[in-house]
Amino acid sequence: MTDDEKKPRIPRNWLRLILGSFSGALAGFAALAVAELVSAWVRPQSGPVIAVGGAAIDRTPAGVKDWAIRNFGTNDKLVLQLGILAVLALFALALGLVALRYRRTGAAGVLVFGIVGAAAATSRPDSTGLTDALPSAVGAAVGAVVLFLLVGHLTLPTSKPSPSSSEEGDSVRAAGWDRRGFVIAATAAAAASAGAGALGRSLTGSRGQDAITSRRNVALPTPASPAPSVPKGAQLRIPGISAFTTPNNDFYRVDTALVVPKVNATTWQLRIHGKGVTRPVTLSFDDLLQRELIERDITLTCVSNEVGGPYVGNARWIGVRLADLLAECGVKPPSRGGPADQLVARSVDGMTIGSPVDDVMDGRDALLAVGMNGQPLPFEHGFPVRMLVPGLYGYVSACKWIKDIELTTFDAYDSYWVKRKWARKAPIKTQSRIDTPKPFARPEAGTVMVGGVAWAQHRGIDKVEIRVDDGPWQEARLAAEDSRDTWRQWSFPWQASKGGHTLTVRATDRTGAVQTEKRARTIPDGASGRHSVVVTVG
Ligand SMILES: Nc1nc2c(c(=O)[nH]1)N[C@H]1C(S)=C(S)[C@@H](COP(=O)(O)O)O[C@H]1N2
Ligand SMILES: [Mo]
């Protein structure tokens, strides 16, 4: 009796199926690992998962994108990439099974994925040419070969009986595979792929070193027009209230970039051109730093921020006044007879963001920002230069990693989000948020400090009111105002009685408009309605 007969064994057919799908998975792994290595050499953005992910983001309907941001927040990109990997894994397993029967077809199936990845990579807006196809193409070719070879060991001809037939040898041959050959080939493929993948990862990690060095070497000049210091009373000392100035690390991030662009400031350029630009220019980062810089506190808000949501932050920015620069280039706003009503900003990653020229040039502090809270812009927030226009949602004003400004018309061009059904123009809606108490908090009866923030950028906040349950609106105490371009804190000492209560907040801006109670979704031009919080007083 051999060992084989004593052990309960997986039926041979099943084992073969398992090994077949395992071969598919291994081929997929090899393809991705090799693609990772090649993309480290081409560009990290050219890898198949990043390219397909980017294409998926661009094709995601507005509603789904909003749902993803809502449910996954800044993790939306991780979830997307895991989703792509899961789909790939399923197909890889299936191709392995196909290859057991049809060896060439299975291997060719791997190539189809290479074509999809290559097509996605070369059609990305930031694609730098056909070399972007290489990671997917080379990866898929290697994956196809791996699958072909591995499955070869599982599909030995069964007709020829082995001359040196031990009992075990017979059973293995009869089932149609070469166990030793398979184990050796699979181990080699796995090890080589893991090595290629790890090498690719480490090369990608060390890429962008020039950009990192260029950021480290930035010395922000003292602004000619510094921001007045934040008034003492602007930051209330209430536990749980948002910091008046949001630290860079806590500042929300919303963008479509699966890989944060690392731009070298020393080679960065910004071109300004288009309709009515009588003196087009191309500026370097140093050109910008040598201009007169201004420093301003500006609160930025995302159009995808739901009522009570987290996508709003306030920072102290340093930058060049965009209106002055445009005027030097000969740009006139339409209100003064200029031919262009839209300013389209383009980023190095292919984003396009359109802002009304009239807003940019109406005297507000629209910036080409180079500094955020005393630091060069963090890479995540647009290093080396981004745009900001106080009073407009980010998707129509705040282009990060900017490289090009084109003057055109709203009739002639739809920017990225407008193509995806968001509004052409989107001033920030008057909003307020209760920061404390948190939803479902259980404060003790007595005085409970209610506090939060309210914003109506470029109009200013004049009043905040609180309503307890269905009671009357009661005025909250407003913190000192920093500027009408920033949010404003407020507090309300609530005499809380035992039981469940709903607190609701509303703000009034300086035009006298009261924050509407009409609920609107974020699409197409920002959420409206009133934030409320339910608490149980004990
Ligand atoms: N290049 C680029 N710039 C971009 C975006 C983007 O996806 N790509 N998103 C915009 C949106 S929708 C917002 S709300 C702000 C967010 O800026 P932050 O990530 O620095 O908070 O950036 C804007 N600028
Ligand atoms: Mo946004």
PDB file of N, CA and C and ligand atoms in Angstrom, residues 251-256 300-302 347 349 351 353 381 386 394-395 398-401, ligand 1:
ATOM      1  N   PHE A 251      -6.514  68.658   6.177  1.00  0.00           N
ATOM      2  CA  PHE A 251      -7.321  69.295   5.135  1.00  0.00           C
ATOM      3  C   PHE A 251      -7.901  68.232   4.211  1.00  0.00           C
ATOM      4  N   TYR A 252      -9.187  68.326   3.953  1.00  0.00           N
ATOM      5  CA  TYR A 252      -9.820  67.324   3.100  1.00  0.00           C
ATOM      6  C   TYR A 252      -9.135  67.293   1.740  1.00  0.00           C
ATOM      7  N   ARG A 253      -9.223  66.143   1.102  1.00  0.00           N
ATOM      8  CA  ARG A 253      -8.653  66.021  -0.244  1.00  0.00           C
ATOM      9  C   ARG A 253      -9.697  65.397  -1.163  1.00  0.00           C
ATOM     10  N   VAL A 254      -9.996  66.069  -2.265  1.00  0.00           N
ATOM     11  CA  VAL A 254     -10.890  65.510  -3.267  1.00  0.00           C
ATOM     12  C   VAL A 254     -10.271  65.735  -4.635  1.00  0.00           C
ATOM     13  N   ASP A 255      -9.963  64.665  -5.334  1.00  0.00           N
ATOM     14  CA  ASP A 255      -9.495  64.765  -6.710  1.00  0.00           C
ATOM     15  C   ASP A 255      -9.613  63.404  -7.372  1.00  0.00           C
ATOM     16  N   THR A 256      -9.308  63.386  -8.677  1.00  0.00           N
ATOM     17  CA  THR A 256      -9.447  62.146  -9.443  1.00  0.00           C
ATOM     18  C   THR A 256      -8.114  61.424  -9.593  1.00  0.00           C
ATOM     19  N   LEU A 300     -12.111  76.732   1.635  1.00  0.00           N
ATOM     20  CA  LEU A 300     -12.417  75.991   0.405  1.00  0.00           C
ATOM     21  C   LEU A 300     -13.496  74.949   0.713  1.00  0.00           C
ATOM     22  N   THR A 301     -14.430  74.781  -0.199  1.00  0.00           N
ATOM     23  CA  THR A 301     -15.511  73.806  -0.007  1.00  0.00           C
ATOM     24  C   THR A 301     -15.695  72.994  -1.275  1.00  0.00           C
ATOM     25  N   CYS A 302     -15.994  71.719  -1.082  1.00  0.00           N
ATOM     26  CA  CYS A 302     -16.248  70.838  -2.224  1.00  0.00           C
ATOM     27  C   CYS A 302     -17.749  70.782  -2.498  1.00  0.00           C
ATOM     28  N   SER A 347      -4.572  70.871 -15.510  1.00  0.00           N
ATOM     29  CA  SER A 347      -3.545  70.380 -14.596  1.00  0.00           C
ATOM     30  C   SER A 347      -2.647  69.396 -15.333  1.00  0.00           C
ATOM     31  N   ASP A 349      -2.331  66.432 -14.656  1.00  0.00           N
ATOM     32  CA  ASP A 349      -2.983  65.123 -14.766  1.00  0.00           C
ATOM     33  C   ASP A 349      -4.238  65.181 -15.625  1.00  0.00           C
ATOM     34  N   MET A 351      -6.855  67.236 -15.623  1.00  0.00           N
ATOM     35  CA  MET A 351      -8.095  67.824 -15.116  1.00  0.00           C
ATOM     36  C   MET A 351      -8.315  69.167 -15.817  1.00  0.00           C
ATOM     37  N   ILE A 353     -10.762  72.697 -15.282  1.00  0.00           N
ATOM     38  CA  ILE A 353     -11.648  73.376 -14.341  1.00  0.00           C
ATOM     39  C   ILE A 353     -11.946  74.765 -14.894  1.00  0.00           C
ATOM     40  N   HIS A 381      -2.127  68.644  -2.284  1.00  0.00           N
ATOM     41  CA  HIS A 381      -2.955  69.836  -2.462  1.00  0.00           C
ATOM     42  C   HIS A 381      -2.478  70.708  -3.606  1.00  0.00           C
ATOM     43  N   ARG A 386      -1.480  75.947  -7.406  1.00  0.00           N
ATOM     44  CA  ARG A 386      -2.894  75.661  -7.618  1.00  0.00           C
ATOM     45  C   ARG A 386      -3.658  76.973  -7.688  1.00  0.00           C
ATOM     46  N   GLY A 394     -14.717  74.081  -5.259  1.00  0.00           N
ATOM     47  CA  GLY A 394     -13.411  73.675  -5.785  1.00  0.00           C
ATOM     48  C   GLY A 394     -13.432  73.217  -7.229  1.00  0.00           C
ATOM     49  N   TYR A 395     -14.507  72.528  -7.642  1.00  0.00           N
ATOM     50  CA  TYR A 395     -14.497  71.955  -8.995  1.00  0.00           C
ATOM     51  C   TYR A 395     -14.642  73.017 -10.081  1.00  0.00           C
ATOM     52  N   ALA A 398     -10.545  75.547  -8.227  1.00  0.00           N
ATOM     53  CA  ALA A 398      -9.364  75.296  -7.390  1.00  0.00           C
ATOM     54  C   ALA A 398      -8.380  74.310  -8.008  1.00  0.00           C
ATOM     55  N   CYS A 399      -8.123  74.432  -9.311  1.00  0.00           N
ATOM     56  CA  CYS A 399      -7.278  73.477 -10.029  1.00  0.00           C
ATOM     57  C   CYS A 399      -5.917  73.262  -9.340  1.00  0.00           C
ATOM     58  N   LYS A 400      -5.641  72.021  -8.992  1.00  0.00           N
ATOM     59  CA  LYS A 400      -4.345  71.659  -8.385  1.00  0.00           C
ATOM     60  C   LYS A 400      -3.379  71.240  -9.490  1.00  0.00           C
ATOM     61  N   TRP A 401      -2.111  71.300  -9.223  1.00  0.00           N
ATOM     62  CA  TRP A 401      -1.066  70.900 -10.193  1.00  0.00           C
ATOM     63  C   TRP A 401      -1.301  71.601 -11.527  1.00  0.00           C
TER      64      TRP A 401
HETATM   65  N1  LIG B   1      -5.972  68.591 -10.795  1.00  0.00           N
HETATM   66  C1  LIG B   1      -7.087  68.537 -10.050  1.00  0.00           C
HETATM   67  N2  LIG B   1      -7.462  69.637  -9.355  1.00  0.00           N
HETATM   68  C2  LIG B   1      -8.574  69.615  -8.592  1.00  0.00           C
HETATM   69  C3  LIG B   1      -9.379  68.461  -8.524  1.00  0.00           C
HETATM   70  C4  LIG B   1      -8.974  67.315  -9.263  1.00  0.00           C
HETATM   71  O1  LIG B   1      -9.629  66.265  -9.267  1.00  0.00           O
HETATM   72  N3  LIG B   1      -7.820  67.392 -10.006  1.00  0.00           N
HETATM   73  N4  LIG B   1     -10.519  68.460  -7.735  1.00  0.00           N
HETATM   74  C5  LIG B   1     -11.113  69.756  -7.419  1.00  0.00           C
HETATM   75  C6  LIG B   1     -12.105  69.663  -6.374  1.00  0.00           C
HETATM   76  S1  LIG B   1     -13.565  68.906  -6.778  1.00  0.00           S
HETATM   77  C7  LIG B   1     -11.919  70.226  -5.134  1.00  0.00           C
HETATM   78  S2  LIG B   1     -13.188  70.298  -4.036  1.00  0.00           S
HETATM   79  C8  LIG B   1     -10.616  70.778  -4.742  1.00  0.00           C
HETATM   80  C9  LIG B   1     -10.140  70.098  -3.463  1.00  0.00           C
HETATM   81  O2  LIG B   1      -8.895  70.598  -3.106  1.00  0.00           O
HETATM   82  P1  LIG B   1      -8.101  69.876  -1.936  1.00  0.00           P
HETATM   83  O3  LIG B   1      -7.984  68.431  -2.308  1.00  0.00           O
HETATM   84  O4  LIG B   1      -6.807  70.577  -1.820  1.00  0.00           O
HETATM   85  O5  LIG B   1      -8.944  70.041  -0.694  1.00  0.00           O
HETATM   86  O6  LIG B   1      -9.633  70.581  -5.736  1.00  0.00           O
HETATM   87  C10 LIG B   1     -10.075  70.798  -7.049  1.00  0.00           C
HETATM   88  N5  LIG B   1      -8.929  70.730  -7.895  1.00  0.00           N
END
